[in-house]
mmCIF file of C-alpha atoms and ligand atoms in Angstrom:
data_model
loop_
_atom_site.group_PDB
_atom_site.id
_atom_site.type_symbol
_atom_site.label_atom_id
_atom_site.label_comp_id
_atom_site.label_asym_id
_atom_site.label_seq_id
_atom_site.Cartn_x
_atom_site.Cartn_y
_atom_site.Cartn_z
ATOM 1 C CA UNK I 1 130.634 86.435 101.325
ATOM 2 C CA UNK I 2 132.735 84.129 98.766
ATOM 3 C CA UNK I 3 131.435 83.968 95.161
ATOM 4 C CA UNK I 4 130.983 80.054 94.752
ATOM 5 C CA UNK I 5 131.600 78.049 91.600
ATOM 6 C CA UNK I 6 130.334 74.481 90.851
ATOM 7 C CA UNK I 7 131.772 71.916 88.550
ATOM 8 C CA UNK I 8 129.466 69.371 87.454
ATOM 9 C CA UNK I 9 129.975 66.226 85.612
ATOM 10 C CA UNK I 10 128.470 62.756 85.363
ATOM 11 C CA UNK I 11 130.531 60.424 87.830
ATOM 12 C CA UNK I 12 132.135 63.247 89.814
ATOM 13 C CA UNK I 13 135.143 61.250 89.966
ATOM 14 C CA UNK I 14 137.231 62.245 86.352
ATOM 15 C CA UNK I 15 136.357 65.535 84.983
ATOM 16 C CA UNK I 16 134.868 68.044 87.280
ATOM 17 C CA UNK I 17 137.596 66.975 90.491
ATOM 18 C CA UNK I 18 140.215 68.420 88.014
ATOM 19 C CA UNK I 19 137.940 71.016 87.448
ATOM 20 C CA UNK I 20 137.536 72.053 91.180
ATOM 21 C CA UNK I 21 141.142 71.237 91.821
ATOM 22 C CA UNK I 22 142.129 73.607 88.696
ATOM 23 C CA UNK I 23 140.094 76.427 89.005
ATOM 24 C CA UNK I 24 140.959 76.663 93.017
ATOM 25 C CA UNK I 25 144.727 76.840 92.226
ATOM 26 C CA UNK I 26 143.595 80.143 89.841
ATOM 27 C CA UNK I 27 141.313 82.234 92.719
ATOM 28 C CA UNK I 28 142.393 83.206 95.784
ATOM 29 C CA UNK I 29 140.414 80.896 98.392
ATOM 30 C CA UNK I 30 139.910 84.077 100.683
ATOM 31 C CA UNK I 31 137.114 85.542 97.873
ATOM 32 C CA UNK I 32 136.328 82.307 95.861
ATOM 33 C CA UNK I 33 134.492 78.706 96.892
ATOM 34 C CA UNK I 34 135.117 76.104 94.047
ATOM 35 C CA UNK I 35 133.273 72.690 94.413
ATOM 36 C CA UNK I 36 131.982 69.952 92.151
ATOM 37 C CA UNK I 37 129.528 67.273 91.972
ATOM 38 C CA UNK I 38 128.223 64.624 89.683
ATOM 39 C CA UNK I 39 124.489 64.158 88.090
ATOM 40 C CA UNK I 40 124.832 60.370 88.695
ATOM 41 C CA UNK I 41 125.143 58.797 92.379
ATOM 42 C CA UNK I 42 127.458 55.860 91.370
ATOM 43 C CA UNK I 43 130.311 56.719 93.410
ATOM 44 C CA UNK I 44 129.506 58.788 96.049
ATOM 45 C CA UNK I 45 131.755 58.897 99.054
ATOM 46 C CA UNK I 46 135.063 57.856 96.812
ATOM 47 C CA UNK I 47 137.852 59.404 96.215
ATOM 48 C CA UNK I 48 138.534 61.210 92.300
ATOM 49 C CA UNK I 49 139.550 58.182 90.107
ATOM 50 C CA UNK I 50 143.536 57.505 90.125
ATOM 51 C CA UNK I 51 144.272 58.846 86.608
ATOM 52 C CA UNK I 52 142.869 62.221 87.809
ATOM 53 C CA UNK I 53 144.706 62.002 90.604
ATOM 54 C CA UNK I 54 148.051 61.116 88.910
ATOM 55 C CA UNK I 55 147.180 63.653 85.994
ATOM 56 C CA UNK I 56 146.778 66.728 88.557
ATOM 57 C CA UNK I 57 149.612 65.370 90.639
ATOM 58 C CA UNK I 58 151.853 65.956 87.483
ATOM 59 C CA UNK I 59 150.848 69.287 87.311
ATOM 60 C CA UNK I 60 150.936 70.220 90.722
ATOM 61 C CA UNK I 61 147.467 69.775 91.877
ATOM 62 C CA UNK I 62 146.515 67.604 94.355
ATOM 63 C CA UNK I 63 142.694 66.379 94.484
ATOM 64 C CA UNK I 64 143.372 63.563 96.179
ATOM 65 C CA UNK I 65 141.512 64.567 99.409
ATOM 66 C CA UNK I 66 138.130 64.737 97.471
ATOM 67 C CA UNK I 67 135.229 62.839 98.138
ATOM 68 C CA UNK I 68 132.825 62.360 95.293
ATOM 69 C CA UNK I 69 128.966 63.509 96.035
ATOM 70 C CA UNK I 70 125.807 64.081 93.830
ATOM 71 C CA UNK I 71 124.700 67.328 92.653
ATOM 72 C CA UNK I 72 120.897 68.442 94.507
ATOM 73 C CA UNK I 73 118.569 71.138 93.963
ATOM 74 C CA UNK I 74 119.956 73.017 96.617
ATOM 75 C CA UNK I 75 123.118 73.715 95.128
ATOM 76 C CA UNK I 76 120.923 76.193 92.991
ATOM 77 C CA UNK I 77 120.542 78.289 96.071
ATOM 78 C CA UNK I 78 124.233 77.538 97.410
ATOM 79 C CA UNK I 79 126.012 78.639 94.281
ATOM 80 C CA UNK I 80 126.708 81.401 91.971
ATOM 81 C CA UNK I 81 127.966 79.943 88.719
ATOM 82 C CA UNK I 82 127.447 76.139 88.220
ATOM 83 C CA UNK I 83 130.086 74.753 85.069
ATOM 84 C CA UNK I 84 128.759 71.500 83.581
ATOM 85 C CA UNK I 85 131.177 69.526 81.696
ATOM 86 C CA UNK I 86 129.031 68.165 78.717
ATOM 87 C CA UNK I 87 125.200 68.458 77.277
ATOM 88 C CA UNK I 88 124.307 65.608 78.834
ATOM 89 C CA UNK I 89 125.091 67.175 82.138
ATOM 90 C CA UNK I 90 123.774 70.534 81.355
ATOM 91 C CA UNK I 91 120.721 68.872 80.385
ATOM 92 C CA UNK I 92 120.329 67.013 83.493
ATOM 93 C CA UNK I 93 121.360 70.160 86.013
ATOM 94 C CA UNK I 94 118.672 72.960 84.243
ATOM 95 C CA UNK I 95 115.848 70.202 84.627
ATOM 96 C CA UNK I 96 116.138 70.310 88.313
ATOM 97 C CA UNK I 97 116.196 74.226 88.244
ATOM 98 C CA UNK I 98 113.137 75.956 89.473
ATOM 99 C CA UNK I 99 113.672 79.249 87.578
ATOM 100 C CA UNK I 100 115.272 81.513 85.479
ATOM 101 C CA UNK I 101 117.454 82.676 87.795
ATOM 102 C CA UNK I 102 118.642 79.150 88.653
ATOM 103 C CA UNK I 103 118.946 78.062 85.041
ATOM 104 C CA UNK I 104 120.838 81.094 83.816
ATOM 105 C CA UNK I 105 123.286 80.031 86.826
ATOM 106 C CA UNK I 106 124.437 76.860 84.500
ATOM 107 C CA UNK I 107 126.730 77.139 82.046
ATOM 108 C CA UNK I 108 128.765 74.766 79.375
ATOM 109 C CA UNK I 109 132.274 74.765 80.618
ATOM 110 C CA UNK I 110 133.743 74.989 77.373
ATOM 111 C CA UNK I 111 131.504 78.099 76.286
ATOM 112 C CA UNK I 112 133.921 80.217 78.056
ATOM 113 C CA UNK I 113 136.805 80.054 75.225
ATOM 114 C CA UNK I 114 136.865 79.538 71.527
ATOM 115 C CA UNK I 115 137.799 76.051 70.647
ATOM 116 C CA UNK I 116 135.544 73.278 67.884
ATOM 117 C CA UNK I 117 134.285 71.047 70.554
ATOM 118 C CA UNK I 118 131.861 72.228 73.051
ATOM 119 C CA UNK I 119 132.393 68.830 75.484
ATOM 120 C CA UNK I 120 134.748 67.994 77.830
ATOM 121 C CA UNK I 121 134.914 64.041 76.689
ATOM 122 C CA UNK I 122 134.077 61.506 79.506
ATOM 123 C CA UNK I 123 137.549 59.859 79.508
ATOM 124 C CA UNK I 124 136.172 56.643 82.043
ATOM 125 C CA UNK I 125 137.168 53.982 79.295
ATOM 126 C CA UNK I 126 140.038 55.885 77.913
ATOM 127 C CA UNK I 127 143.854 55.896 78.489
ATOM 128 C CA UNK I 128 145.804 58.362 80.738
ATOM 129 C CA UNK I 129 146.596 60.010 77.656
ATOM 130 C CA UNK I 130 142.616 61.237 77.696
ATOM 131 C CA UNK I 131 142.967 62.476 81.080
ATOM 132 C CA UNK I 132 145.968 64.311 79.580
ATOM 133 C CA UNK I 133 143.630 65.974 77.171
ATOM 134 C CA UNK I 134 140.785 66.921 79.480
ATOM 135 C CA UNK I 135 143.078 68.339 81.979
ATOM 136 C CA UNK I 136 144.190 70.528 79.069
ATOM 137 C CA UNK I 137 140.816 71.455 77.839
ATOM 138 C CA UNK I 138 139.535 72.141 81.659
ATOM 139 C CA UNK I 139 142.777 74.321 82.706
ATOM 140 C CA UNK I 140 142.273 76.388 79.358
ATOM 141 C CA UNK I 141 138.953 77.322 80.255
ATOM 142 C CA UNK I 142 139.456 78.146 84.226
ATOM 143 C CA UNK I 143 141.948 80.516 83.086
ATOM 144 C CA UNK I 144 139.591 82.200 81.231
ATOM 145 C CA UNK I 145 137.067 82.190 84.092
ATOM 146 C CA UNK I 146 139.288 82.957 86.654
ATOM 147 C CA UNK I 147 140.560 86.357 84.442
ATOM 148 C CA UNK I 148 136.999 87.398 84.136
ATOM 149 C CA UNK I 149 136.291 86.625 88.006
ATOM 150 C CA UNK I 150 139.413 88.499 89.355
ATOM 151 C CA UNK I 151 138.120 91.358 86.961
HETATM 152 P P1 4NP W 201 133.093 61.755 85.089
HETATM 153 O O1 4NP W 201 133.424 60.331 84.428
HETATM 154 O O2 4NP W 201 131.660 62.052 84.762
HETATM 155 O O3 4NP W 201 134.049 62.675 84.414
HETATM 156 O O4 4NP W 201 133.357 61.592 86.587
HETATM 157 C C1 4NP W 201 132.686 59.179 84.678
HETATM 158 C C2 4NP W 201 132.899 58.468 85.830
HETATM 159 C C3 4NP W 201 132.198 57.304 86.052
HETATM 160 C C4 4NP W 201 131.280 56.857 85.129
HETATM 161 C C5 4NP W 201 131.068 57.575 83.966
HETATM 162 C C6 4NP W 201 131.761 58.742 83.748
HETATM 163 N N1 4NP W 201 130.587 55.654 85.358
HETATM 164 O O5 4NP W 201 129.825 55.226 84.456
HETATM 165 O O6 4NP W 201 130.743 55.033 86.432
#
């Protein structure tokens, strides 16, 4: 059975598409099941917003066939490791756990490497140039996950 990995971020429509379309292009799809969802039900059913699109078209990832849906208690029991993008997030994902077990599931995203900030910014009201910089952040940190996964 695959391992399955959950990004989570607020809108499910900037951050956590690159993060799904990221982390798939570093596991082999035959042992690995990335997804990602939001906390917030604003834009359910759309596709990841354009400058995510454009800034993982540029580097060879294309997320353009995702549709954006909410993250639910049952993704607890549905997936192995669930990434959340910032505290807000993580916040909002470990209330809804019914556990230990389910809360221990939920990490911060940026945990997994050594860097000052410990947030992927929400980069809604910024330029393309912040989607630039939270591709950058997100890709650093699947490669990090995806070396200790293949381990
Ligand atoms: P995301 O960014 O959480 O990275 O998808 C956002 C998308 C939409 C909104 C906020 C953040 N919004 O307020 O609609």
């Amino acid at each position: 059975m695959a391992v399955k990995i959950l990004m989570v971020c607020l809108g499910n429509i900037c951050r956590s598409p690159l993060a799904e379309g990221i982390l798939q292009t570093k596991l082999d799809p035959k042992v690995f099941f990335v997804d990602s969802a939001g906390t917030a039900d604003y834009h359910l059913g759309k596709k990841p917003d354009y400058r995510s699109i454009e800034v993982a078209r540029k580097h060879g990832i294309d997320i353009a066939r995702q549709r954006c849906r909410q993250f639910s208690a049952h993704d607890f029991n549905d997936f192995d490791y669930i990434f959340t993008m910032d505290k807000s997030n993580y916040r909002n994902v470990i209330s809804l756990g019914q556990n230990e077990n389910e809360v221990n599931k939920v990490k911060l995203l940026l945990n997994e490497i050594e860097l000052d900030i410990k947030e992927v910014p929400d980069p809604y009201y910024d330029t393309q140039n912040g989607f630039e910089h939270v591709f950058q952040l997100i890709d650093k940190a699947c490669e990090v996950i995806a070396v200790n996964l293949n381990d």
